PDB file of C-alpha atoms in Angstrom:
ATOM      1  CA  MET A 779    -171.028 136.098   6.382  1.00 53.00           C
ATOM      2  CA  SER A 780    -174.791 133.487   7.434  1.00 58.00           C
ATOM      3  CA  GLU A 781    -174.690 130.605   5.540  1.00 63.00           C
ATOM      4  CA  LYS A 782    -177.679 131.366   4.326  1.00 68.00           C
ATOM      5  CA  GLU A 783    -176.187 134.720   1.914  1.00 74.00           C
ATOM      6  CA  SER A 784    -174.845 133.560  -0.406  1.00 77.00           C
ATOM      7  CA  THR A 785    -171.914 135.663  -2.678  1.00 83.00           C
ATOM      8  CA  ARG A 786    -173.307 138.612  -4.600  1.00 83.00           C
ATOM      9  CA  ALA A 787    -173.028 138.385  -8.411  1.00 84.00           C
ATOM     10  CA  SER A 788    -171.659 140.752 -10.158  1.00 86.00           C
ATOM     11  CA  LEU A 789    -173.658 143.225 -12.380  1.00 92.00           C
ATOM     12  CA  ALA A 790    -173.642 142.065 -16.057  1.00 89.00           C
ATOM     13  CA  TYR A 791    -172.033 145.162 -17.281  1.00 89.00           C
ATOM     14  CA  GLU A 792    -169.314 144.917 -15.056  1.00 88.00           C
ATOM     15  CA  ASN A 793    -168.324 140.732 -16.033  1.00 89.00           C
ATOM     16  CA  GLU A 794    -165.354 141.544 -18.066  1.00 91.00           C
ATOM     17  CA  THR A 795    -165.213 137.232 -18.382  1.00 91.00           C
ATOM     18  CA  PHE A 796    -169.428 137.664 -20.411  1.00 89.00           C
ATOM     19  CA  LEU A 797    -167.859 141.639 -22.191  1.00 90.00           C
ATOM     20  CA  ASN A 798    -165.114 139.479 -23.432  1.00 91.00           C
ATOM     21  CA  SER A 799    -166.409 136.690 -23.960  1.00 94.00           C
ATOM     22  CA  PRO A 800    -168.535 136.177 -27.973  1.00 94.00           C
ATOM     23  CA  ASP A 801    -172.174 136.373 -26.127  1.00 93.00           C
ATOM     24  CA  GLY A 802    -170.261 139.706 -25.187  1.00 90.00           C
ATOM     25  CA  ARG A 803    -169.829 140.680 -28.697  1.00 94.00           C
ATOM     26  CA  ILE A 804    -173.017 142.178 -29.845  1.00 95.00           C
ATOM     27  CA  LEU A 805    -172.601 145.214 -26.279  1.00 94.00           C
ATOM     28  CA  ARG A 806    -168.459 145.817 -27.957  1.00 95.00           C
ATOM     29  CA  MET A 807    -169.786 146.356 -30.954  1.00 96.00           C
ATOM     30  CA  LEU A 808    -172.629 148.961 -29.846  1.00 96.00           C
ATOM     31  CA  SER A 809    -169.190 150.126 -27.645  1.00 95.00           C
ATOM     32  CA  GLU A 810    -167.707 151.709 -30.556  1.00 96.00           C
ATOM     33  CA  TYR A 811    -170.987 153.566 -32.220  1.00 96.00           C
ATOM     34  CA  SER A 812    -171.956 155.071 -29.262  1.00 96.00           C
ATOM     35  CA  GLU A 813    -169.223 156.065 -27.745  1.00 96.00           C
ATOM     36  CA  PRO A 814    -167.383 157.942 -30.251  1.00 97.00           C
ATOM     37  CA  LEU A 815    -171.141 159.137 -31.050  1.00 96.00           C
ATOM     38  CA  ALA A 816    -171.491 160.574 -27.158  1.00 96.00           C
ATOM     39  CA  ARG A 817    -167.796 161.934 -27.990  1.00 97.00           C
ATOM     40  CA  PHE A 818    -167.806 163.668 -30.628  1.00 97.00           C
ATOM     41  CA  ARG A 819    -171.088 165.697 -29.640  1.00 96.00           C
ATOM     42  CA  ARG A 820    -168.900 167.382 -27.034  1.00 96.00           C
ATOM     43  CA  GLU A 821    -166.148 167.928 -28.873  1.00 96.00           C
ATOM     44  CA  GLN A 822    -169.220 169.476 -31.210  1.00 95.00           C
ATOM     45  CA  ILE A 823    -168.269 168.283 -34.002  1.00 96.00           C
ATOM     46  CA  GLN A 824    -170.511 167.968 -37.132  1.00 95.00           C
ATOM     47  CA  ASP A 825    -168.509 166.864 -40.257  1.00 95.00           C
ATOM     48  CA  THR A 826    -165.225 166.021 -40.686  1.00 97.00           C
ATOM     49  CA  VAL A 827    -163.192 165.834 -43.975  1.00 98.00           C
ATOM     50  CA  VAL A 828    -161.117 162.090 -44.033  1.00 98.00           C
ATOM     51  CA  PHE A 829    -157.374 161.781 -45.021  1.00 98.00           C
ATOM     52  CA  PHE A 830    -155.790 158.021 -45.908  1.00 97.00           C
ATOM     53  CA  GLY A 831    -152.662 156.701 -48.045  1.00 97.00           C
ATOM     54  CA  SER A 832    -149.903 155.895 -46.668  1.00 96.00           C
ATOM     55  CA  ALA A 833    -148.924 155.346 -43.579  1.00 94.00           C
ATOM     56  CA  ARG A 834    -145.101 154.088 -43.731  1.00 94.00           C
ATOM     57  CA  THR A 835    -144.836 157.392 -45.592  1.00 96.00           C
ATOM     58  CA  HIS A 836    -141.797 159.872 -44.326  1.00 95.00           C
ATOM     59  CA  SER A 837    -141.550 163.440 -43.789  1.00 94.00           C
ATOM     60  CA  ARG A 838    -138.783 164.866 -46.308  1.00 92.00           C
ATOM     61  CA  PHE A 839    -136.265 165.233 -43.438  1.00 93.00           C
ATOM     62  CA  ASP A 840    -136.878 161.976 -41.716  1.00 91.00           C
ATOM     63  CA  ALA A 841    -136.502 160.908 -45.702  1.00 88.00           C
ATOM     64  CA  GLU A 842    -132.884 162.444 -45.825  1.00 87.00           C
ATOM     65  CA  LYS A 843    -131.802 162.097 -42.558  1.00 88.00           C
ATOM     66  CA  ARG A 844    -132.091 158.122 -43.754  1.00 87.00           C
ATOM     67  CA  LEU A 845    -131.213 158.381 -47.166  1.00 84.00           C
ATOM     68  CA  ALA A 846    -127.814 159.863 -45.180  1.00 85.00           C
ATOM     69  CA  ASP A 847    -127.342 158.138 -43.293  1.00 81.00           C
ATOM     70  CA  LEU A 848    -127.285 155.151 -45.759  1.00 82.00           C
ATOM     71  CA  ASN A 849    -124.679 157.148 -47.641  1.00 78.00           C
ATOM     72  CA  GLY A 850    -121.791 156.908 -45.537  1.00 66.00           C
ATOM     73  CA  ASN A 851    -119.623 153.534 -44.281  1.00 66.00           C
ATOM     74  CA  ARG A 852    -122.571 150.738 -43.948  1.00 71.00           C
ATOM     75  CA  PRO A 853    -118.617 148.371 -44.302  1.00 70.00           C
ATOM     76  CA  ASP A 854    -122.234 145.833 -42.584  1.00 74.00           C
ATOM     77  CA  LEU A 855    -123.963 145.606 -45.611  1.00 71.00           C
ATOM     78  CA  THR A 856    -122.967 143.916 -48.515  1.00 77.00           C
ATOM     79  CA  ALA A 857    -122.795 145.406 -51.895  1.00 74.00           C
ATOM     80  CA  GLY A 858    -126.698 144.137 -53.144  1.00 78.00           C
ATOM     81  CA  GLU A 859    -127.796 145.025 -49.634  1.00 77.00           C
ATOM     82  CA  TYR A 860    -126.373 148.844 -49.833  1.00 74.00           C
ATOM     83  CA  GLU A 861    -127.889 148.947 -53.084  1.00 78.00           C
ATOM     84  CA  LYS A 862    -131.154 147.655 -51.928  1.00 84.00           C
ATOM     85  CA  ASN A 863    -131.950 149.188 -49.014  1.00 79.00           C
ATOM     86  CA  LYS A 864    -130.041 152.572 -51.187  1.00 82.00           C
ATOM     87  CA  LYS A 865    -132.966 152.394 -54.249  1.00 86.00           C
ATOM     88  CA  GLN A 866    -135.853 151.700 -51.090  1.00 86.00           C
ATOM     89  CA  ALA A 867    -134.518 155.208 -49.635  1.00 83.00           C
ATOM     90  CA  GLN A 868    -133.975 157.296 -52.488  1.00 88.00           C
ATOM     91  CA  ALA A 869    -137.911 156.036 -53.096  1.00 85.00           C
ATOM     92  CA  ALA A 870    -138.770 157.178 -49.592  1.00 88.00           C
ATOM     93  CA  VAL A 871    -137.237 161.008 -50.176  1.00 91.00           C
ATOM     94  CA  ASP A 872    -138.934 161.151 -53.934  1.00 92.00           C
ATOM     95  CA  MET A 873    -142.623 159.735 -51.565  1.00 93.00           C
ATOM     96  CA  SER A 874    -141.648 162.853 -49.098  1.00 95.00           C
ATOM     97  CA  ARG A 875    -143.203 165.027 -51.315  1.00 97.00           C
ATOM     98  CA  TYR A 876    -146.526 164.052 -50.331  1.00 98.00           C
ATOM     99  CA  TYR A 877    -146.242 163.684 -47.079  1.00 98.00           C
ATOM    100  CA  GLU A 878    -145.767 167.918 -47.329  1.00 98.00           C
ATOM    101  CA  ASP A 879    -148.187 168.244 -49.642  1.00 98.00           C
ATOM    102  CA  ALA A 880    -150.537 166.255 -47.150  1.00 98.00           C
ATOM    103  CA  ARG A 881    -149.939 168.754 -44.379  1.00 98.00           C
ATOM    104  CA  ARG A 882    -149.967 171.681 -46.399  1.00 98.00           C
ATOM    105  CA  LEU A 883    -153.555 171.015 -47.695  1.00 98.00           C
ATOM    106  CA  ALA A 884    -154.906 169.611 -44.688  1.00 98.00           C
ATOM    107  CA  PHE A 885    -153.968 173.245 -43.377  1.00 98.00           C
ATOM    108  CA  LEU A 886    -155.038 175.669 -45.347  1.00 98.00           C
ATOM    109  CA  LEU A 887    -158.217 173.412 -45.447  1.00 98.00           C
ATOM    110  CA  SER A 888    -158.459 173.900 -41.593  1.00 98.00           C
ATOM    111  CA  GLU A 889    -156.947 177.047 -42.070  1.00 98.00           C
ATOM    112  CA  TRP A 890    -160.341 177.912 -43.614  1.00 98.00           C
ATOM    113  CA  SER A 891    -163.046 175.878 -42.067  1.00 97.00           C
ATOM    114  CA  VAL A 892    -161.469 177.586 -38.155  1.00 96.00           C
ATOM    115  CA  LYS A 893    -163.568 180.695 -39.451  1.00 96.00           C
ATOM    116  CA  ILE A 894    -166.810 179.399 -41.049  1.00 95.00           C
ATOM    117  CA  PRO A 895    -169.228 180.991 -38.576  1.00 92.00           C
ATOM    118  CA  ALA A 896    -171.090 177.419 -37.390  1.00 89.00           C
ATOM    119  CA  ARG A 897    -172.374 176.762 -33.667  1.00 89.00           C
ATOM    120  CA  ARG A 898    -170.491 173.426 -34.191  1.00 93.00           C
ATOM    121  CA  ARG A 899    -166.871 172.148 -35.325  1.00 95.00           C
ATOM    122  CA  ARG A 900    -167.023 172.525 -38.715  1.00 96.00           C
ATOM    123  CA  PHE A 901    -165.018 169.555 -41.721  1.00 97.00           C
ATOM    124  CA  VAL A 902    -162.880 168.734 -38.996  1.00 98.00           C
ATOM    125  CA  VAL A 903    -159.534 166.845 -40.982  1.00 98.00           C
ATOM    126  CA  THR A 904    -159.550 162.828 -40.178  1.00 98.00           C
ATOM    127  CA  THR A 905    -157.258 160.005 -40.524  1.00 98.00           C
ATOM    128  CA  GLY A 906    -156.788 156.527 -39.332  1.00 95.00           C
ATOM    129  CA  GLY A 907    -154.582 158.353 -36.090  1.00 95.00           C
ATOM    130  CA  GLY A 908    -150.428 156.565 -37.322  1.00 94.00           C
ATOM    131  CA  PRO A 909    -147.875 157.380 -38.940  1.00 95.00           C
ATOM    132  CA  GLY A 910    -146.659 158.762 -42.574  1.00 96.00           C
ATOM    133  CA  ILE A 911    -149.946 160.752 -44.467  1.00 98.00           C
ATOM    134  CA  MET A 912    -152.220 159.779 -41.612  1.00 97.00           C
ATOM    135  CA  GLU A 913    -149.799 161.792 -39.298  1.00 97.00           C
ATOM    136  CA  ALA A 914    -149.017 164.685 -42.049  1.00 98.00           C
ATOM    137  CA  ALA A 915    -152.797 166.036 -42.542  1.00 98.00           C
ATOM    138  CA  ASN A 916    -152.889 165.537 -38.550  1.00 98.00           C
ATOM    139  CA  LEU A 917    -150.145 167.679 -37.565  1.00 98.00           C
ATOM    140  CA  GLY A 918    -151.312 170.358 -40.808  1.00 98.00           C
ATOM    141  CA  ALA A 919    -154.651 171.013 -39.254  1.00 98.00           C
ATOM    142  CA  LYS A 920    -152.761 171.528 -35.874  1.00 98.00           C
ATOM    143  CA  GLU A 921    -150.220 173.757 -36.921  1.00 98.00           C
ATOM    144  CA  ALA A 922    -154.071 175.617 -38.618  1.00 98.00           C
ATOM    145  CA  GLY A 923    -155.650 175.159 -34.438  1.00 97.00           C
ATOM    146  CA  ALA A 924    -157.495 173.600 -35.516  1.00 97.00           C
ATOM    147  CA  LYS A 925    -158.924 170.514 -33.244  1.00 97.00           C
ATOM    148  CA  THR A 926    -158.261 167.049 -35.646  1.00 98.00           C
ATOM    149  CA  VAL A 927    -159.382 163.151 -35.540  1.00 98.00           C
ATOM    150  CA  GLY A 928    -157.445 160.423 -35.146  1.00 98.00           C
ATOM    151  CA  LEU A 929    -159.322 157.019 -35.712  1.00 97.00           C
ATOM    152  CA  ASN A 930    -156.633 154.218 -34.702  1.00 95.00           C
ATOM    153  CA  ILE A 931    -157.186 150.276 -35.457  1.00 90.00           C
ATOM    154  CA  HIS A 932    -155.697 148.726 -32.890  1.00 82.00           C
ATOM    155  CA  LEU A 933    -153.254 145.792 -34.884  1.00 78.00           C
ATOM    156  CA  PRO A 934    -151.701 142.742 -33.637  1.00 76.00           C
ATOM    157  CA  PHE A 935    -148.090 144.761 -34.643  1.00 71.00           C
ATOM    158  CA  GLU A 936    -149.205 147.758 -32.546  1.00 60.00           C
ATOM    159  CA  GLN A 937    -150.124 151.174 -34.397  1.00 72.00           C
ATOM    160  CA  ASN A 938    -149.365 154.002 -32.538  1.00 86.00           C
ATOM    161  CA  PRO A 939    -151.425 157.286 -32.343  1.00 93.00           C
ATOM    162  CA  ASN A 940    -149.500 159.936 -34.300  1.00 95.00           C
ATOM    163  CA  PRO A 941    -148.919 162.798 -31.403  1.00 96.00           C
ATOM    164  CA  TYR A 942    -151.011 165.327 -33.336  1.00 98.00           C
ATOM    165  CA  ILE A 943    -154.707 164.747 -32.683  1.00 98.00           C
ATOM    166  CA  THR A 944    -156.638 166.496 -30.652  1.00 98.00           C
ATOM    167  CA  PRO A 945    -156.892 164.276 -27.295  1.00 97.00           C
ATOM    168  CA  ALA A 946    -160.358 164.302 -26.094  1.00 97.00           C
ATOM    169  CA  LEU A 947    -160.668 163.059 -30.054  1.00 98.00           C
ATOM    170  CA  ASN A 948    -157.957 160.047 -30.173  1.00 97.00           C
ATOM    171  CA  PHE A 949    -160.523 157.507 -30.233  1.00 97.00           C
ATOM    172  CA  GLU A 950    -159.063 153.115 -30.665  1.00 95.00           C
ATOM    173  CA  PHE A 951    -161.342 150.950 -32.207  1.00 95.00           C
ATOM    174  CA  HIS A 952    -161.101 146.583 -32.654  1.00 93.00           C
ATOM    175  CA  TYR A 953    -163.766 145.944 -35.123  1.00 93.00           C
ATOM    176  CA  PHE A 954    -162.630 147.439 -38.397  1.00 92.00           C
ATOM    177  CA  PHE A 955    -166.073 147.708 -40.404  1.00 94.00           C
ATOM    178  CA  MET A 956    -167.214 149.700 -36.843  1.00 96.00           C
ATOM    179  CA  ARG A 957    -164.325 151.994 -37.447  1.00 95.00           C
ATOM    180  CA  LYS A 958    -165.560 152.534 -41.276  1.00 94.00           C
ATOM    181  CA  PHE A 959    -168.472 153.462 -40.451  1.00 95.00           C
ATOM    182  CA  TRP A 960    -166.686 156.203 -38.656  1.00 96.00           C
ATOM    183  CA  PHE A 961    -164.425 157.127 -41.727  1.00 95.00           C
ATOM    184  CA  ALA A 962    -167.986 158.023 -43.737  1.00 93.00           C
ATOM    185  CA  TYR A 963    -170.568 158.385 -41.542  1.00 92.00           C
ATOM    186  CA  LEU A 964    -168.899 162.312 -40.659  1.00 94.00           C
ATOM    187  CA  SER A 965    -167.865 162.434 -44.117  1.00 95.00           C
ATOM    188  CA  LYS A 966    -168.618 165.412 -46.416  1.00 96.00           C
ATOM    189  CA  ALA A 967    -164.797 165.304 -48.454  1.00 97.00           C
ATOM    190  CA  LEU A 968    -162.347 162.306 -48.964  1.00 97.00           C
ATOM    191  CA  VAL A 969    -158.880 163.134 -49.618  1.00 98.00           C
ATOM    192  CA  ILE A 970    -156.679 159.817 -51.511  1.00 98.00           C
ATOM    193  CA  PHE A 971    -152.623 159.971 -50.721  1.00 98.00           C
ATOM    194  CA  PRO A 972    -150.599 157.868 -52.223  1.00 98.00           C
ATOM    195  CA  GLY A 973    -150.820 155.175 -50.192  1.00 96.00           C
ATOM    196  CA  GLY A 974    -151.791 150.800 -50.264  1.00 95.00           C
ATOM    197  CA  PHE A 975    -153.934 148.144 -49.569  1.00 94.00           C
ATOM    198  CA  GLY A 976    -155.570 150.066 -46.804  1.00 92.00           C
ATOM    199  CA  THR A 977    -156.218 152.869 -48.673  1.00 96.00           C
ATOM    200  CA  LEU A 978    -156.943 151.715 -51.909  1.00 96.00           C
ATOM    201  CA  ASP A 979    -159.549 149.100 -49.706  1.00 94.00           C
ATOM    202  CA  GLU A 980    -161.048 152.746 -48.246  1.00 93.00           C
ATOM    203  CA  PHE A 981    -161.076 154.970 -51.262  1.00 94.00           C
ATOM    204  CA  PHE A 982    -163.101 152.111 -53.602  1.00 95.00           C
ATOM    205  CA  GLU A 983    -165.485 151.535 -50.597  1.00 93.00           C
ATOM    206  CA  ILE A 984    -166.459 155.046 -50.427  1.00 92.00           C
ATOM    207  CA  LEU A 985    -166.704 155.458 -54.649  1.00 93.00           C
ATOM    208  CA  THR A 986    -169.077 152.361 -54.192  1.00 93.00           C
ATOM    209  CA  LEU A 987    -171.215 153.911 -51.203  1.00 91.00           C
ATOM    210  CA  ALA A 988    -172.158 157.300 -53.695  1.00 90.00           C
ATOM    211  CA  GLN A 989    -172.118 155.495 -56.859  1.00 91.00           C
ATOM    212  CA  THR A 990    -174.948 153.045 -55.613  1.00 90.00           C
ATOM    213  CA  GLN A 991    -176.228 156.114 -53.803  1.00 86.00           C
ATOM    214  CA  LYS A 992    -176.019 154.496 -50.603  1.00 86.00           C
ATOM    215  CA  LEU A 993    -175.453 158.192 -48.507  1.00 83.00           C
ATOM    216  CA  ALA A 994    -177.584 161.038 -48.146  1.00 80.00           C
ATOM    217  CA  LYS A 995    -175.096 163.474 -49.035  1.00 86.00           C
ATOM    218  CA  LYS A 996    -172.991 164.655 -51.253  1.00 91.00           C
ATOM    219  CA  ILE A 997    -168.838 163.418 -51.124  1.00 93.00           C
ATOM    220  CA  LEU A 998    -166.735 165.121 -52.912  1.00 96.00           C
ATOM    221  CA  VAL A 999    -163.184 162.254 -53.149  1.00 96.00           C
ATOM    222  CA  VAL A1000    -160.394 163.459 -54.055  1.00 98.00           C
ATOM    223  CA  ILE A1001    -157.244 162.021 -55.813  1.00 97.00           C
ATOM    224  CA  TYR A1002    -154.379 163.271 -54.957  1.00 98.00           C
ATOM    225  CA  GLY A1003    -150.605 162.245 -57.365  1.00 97.00           C
ATOM    226  CA  SER A1004    -151.416 161.850 -60.837  1.00 96.00           C
ATOM    227  CA  ASP A1005    -148.195 159.998 -61.718  1.00 96.00           C
ATOM    228  CA  TYR A1006    -148.823 157.551 -58.670  1.00 97.00           C
ATOM    229  CA  TRP A1007    -152.294 156.933 -59.427  1.00 97.00           C
ATOM    230  CA  ASN A1008    -152.134 156.994 -62.910  1.00 95.00           C
ATOM    231  CA  LYS A1009    -149.705 153.934 -62.720  1.00 95.00           C
ATOM    232  CA  LEU A1010    -151.248 152.220 -60.223  1.00 96.00           C
ATOM    233  CA  ILE A1011    -155.137 152.052 -62.316  1.00 95.00           C
ATOM    234  CA  ASN A1012    -156.266 153.102 -65.440  1.00 96.00           C
ATOM    235  CA  PHE A1013    -159.112 153.651 -65.004  1.00 94.00           C
ATOM    236  CA  GLN A1014    -160.464 154.320 -68.640  1.00 95.00           C
ATOM    237  CA  THR A1015    -159.814 150.631 -68.786  1.00 96.00           C
ATOM    238  CA  MET A1016    -163.322 149.419 -66.786  1.00 96.00           C
ATOM    239  CA  VAL A1017    -165.420 152.490 -68.402  1.00 96.00           C
ATOM    240  CA  ASP A1018    -164.125 151.144 -72.288  1.00 96.00           C
ATOM    241  CA  ALA A1019    -164.992 147.574 -70.858  1.00 97.00           C
ATOM    242  CA  GLY A1020    -168.040 148.227 -69.289  1.00 96.00           C
ATOM    243  CA  THR A1021    -167.560 148.071 -66.033  1.00 96.00           C
ATOM    244  CA  ILE A1022    -168.338 151.418 -65.083  1.00 95.00           C
ATOM    245  CA  SER A1023    -170.120 153.994 -67.498  1.00 95.00           C
ATOM    246  CA  ALA A1024    -167.915 156.962 -67.829  1.00 95.00           C
ATOM    247  CA  GLN A1025    -170.490 159.269 -65.142  1.00 94.00           C
ATOM    248  CA  ASP A1026    -168.607 157.246 -62.999  1.00 94.00           C
ATOM    249  CA  LEU A1027    -165.158 158.898 -63.376  1.00 95.00           C
ATOM    250  CA  GLU A1028    -166.779 162.253 -62.371  1.00 94.00           C
ATOM    251  CA  LEU A1029    -167.261 160.982 -58.787  1.00 94.00           C
ATOM    252  CA  PHE A1030    -163.779 161.929 -57.898  1.00 96.00           C
ATOM    253  CA  LYS A1031    -161.637 164.682 -59.121  1.00 97.00           C
ATOM    254  CA  MET A1032    -157.653 164.306 -59.883  1.00 97.00           C
ATOM    255  CA  VAL A1033    -155.364 166.518 -58.395  1.00 98.00           C
ATOM    256  CA  ASP A1034    -151.555 167.521 -58.129  1.00 98.00           C
ATOM    257  CA  SER A1035    -150.576 170.377 -55.442  1.00 98.00           C
ATOM    258  CA  PRO A1036    -152.052 171.855 -52.288  1.00 98.00           C
ATOM    259  CA  GLU A1037    -153.676 174.272 -53.795  1.00 98.00           C
ATOM    260  CA  GLU A1038    -155.990 172.687 -56.530  1.00 98.00           C
ATOM    261  CA  GLY A1039    -156.646 170.225 -54.369  1.00 98.00           C
ATOM    262  CA  PHE A1040    -158.286 172.442 -51.638  1.00 98.00           C
ATOM    263  CA  GLN A1041    -159.627 174.519 -54.131  1.00 98.00           C
ATOM    264  CA  PHE A1042    -161.553 172.063 -54.845  1.00 98.00           C
ATOM    265  CA  LEU A1043    -163.168 171.422 -51.681  1.00 98.00           C
ATOM    266  CA  ARG A1044    -164.015 174.226 -50.221  1.00 97.00           C
ATOM    267  CA  ASP A1045    -165.815 175.185 -53.587  1.00 97.00           C
ATOM    268  CA  GLY A1046    -167.951 171.838 -53.083  1.00 96.00           C
ATOM    269  CA  LEU A1047    -168.089 172.229 -49.416  1.00 97.00           C
ATOM    270  CA  THR A1048    -169.651 175.284 -49.755  1.00 96.00           C
ATOM    271  CA  GLN A1049    -171.533 174.565 -53.034  1.00 95.00           C
ATOM    272  CA  TYR A1050    -173.072 171.531 -51.598  1.00 93.00           C
ATOM    273  CA  HIS A1051    -173.140 171.948 -47.595  1.00 93.00           C
ATOM    274  CA  LEU A1052    -172.869 175.289 -46.908  1.00 92.00           C
ATOM    275  CA  ASP A1053    -174.718 177.565 -48.784  1.00 76.00           C
ATOM    276  CA  SER A1054    -177.937 178.462 -46.985  1.00 54.00           C
ATOM    277  CA  GLY A1055    -179.937 178.858 -50.616  1.00 42.00           C
ATOM    278  CA  LEU A1056    -179.319 175.352 -50.479  1.00 43.00           C
ATOM    279  CA  ARG A1057    -181.719 174.991 -47.261  1.00 49.00           C
ATOM    280  CA  ARG A1058    -185.410 175.142 -46.872  1.00 45.00           C
ATOM    281  CA  VAL A1059    -186.164 178.247 -44.446  1.00 43.00           C
ATOM    282  CA  GLY A1060    -186.357 177.123 -41.040  1.00 46.00           C
ATOM    283  CA  GLU A1061    -184.997 173.942 -41.681  1.00 50.00           C
ATOM    284  CA  ALA A1062    -182.360 173.122 -38.299  1.00 56.00           C
ATOM    285  CA  VAL A1063    -178.999 172.284 -39.121  1.00 54.00           C
ATOM    286  CA  PRO A1064    -178.341 168.895 -38.265  1.00 58.00           C
ATOM    287  CA  GLU A1065    -175.837 168.072 -34.998  1.00 66.00           C
ATOM    288  CA  ILE A1066    -174.120 165.417 -36.963  1.00 71.00           C
ATOM    289  CA  ALA A1067    -174.066 164.202 -39.905  1.00 64.00           C
ATOM    290  CA  LYS A1068    -176.746 162.883 -41.272  1.00 64.00           C
ATOM    291  CA  THR A1069    -177.247 159.600 -43.643  1.00 59.00           C
ATOM    292  CA  ASN A1070    -180.067 157.356 -44.988  1.00 64.00           C
ATOM    293  CA  PRO A1071    -182.298 155.092 -43.155  1.00 57.00           C
TER     294      PRO A1071
END
């Protein structure tokens, strides 16, 4: 190399130090918009139905096995530890019905949606990509022969994607807000199973968007499991206190069986998003979800 020649600088988009720096943050954010958009288009996903619920909910088989193992000889546990663990294991068995119901509801929805005559895939079951209710919904959709989406999040405590997500639709996000965007942007319906802080977060975020009319679409919201939700939240208290209107309770529907949930979703999705009579003659079918600017 001549003394007058310098080493070539790296191209900006190949400069990992820059891309991973605070100055490169805007590019990382844009990547979490543009890369999923390209994949959704490539896989011909027009819209989704999102399932939320606890990552800690086990299948009935796993929950009953854990309880049976605990009821075996456990001399390593004190009496207090045994009772505490047994109570938790029994609660897991009780909650496992929601895993089985999420699996069944996702199956029914996907079995119906794959038969819809459309240029693109409609009402694709989508989850946060992890275990529990998310795993159950992805499993049910896969059993119906449908594609299914997992929008995972990179966490300090690793949350591995469940094995039932369609490989080409397995995403992992760094930014929570970009993950939330993709939950809301494509969704035509939301199904909320019993869950914790994350489930409540997503539930109320979508309700707020619907209440404030920030969505250029009708989004159906199903709350699954009245026993759990009526103990957790007294919605009527908000109406009585004047913090929400009575009409706001119509933003969601509470159901207690996969068949009831499926009927509500099928009827609503057909009415608001499939009925050709609601479209102007000659209006193009959107390639991907339509929202307000």
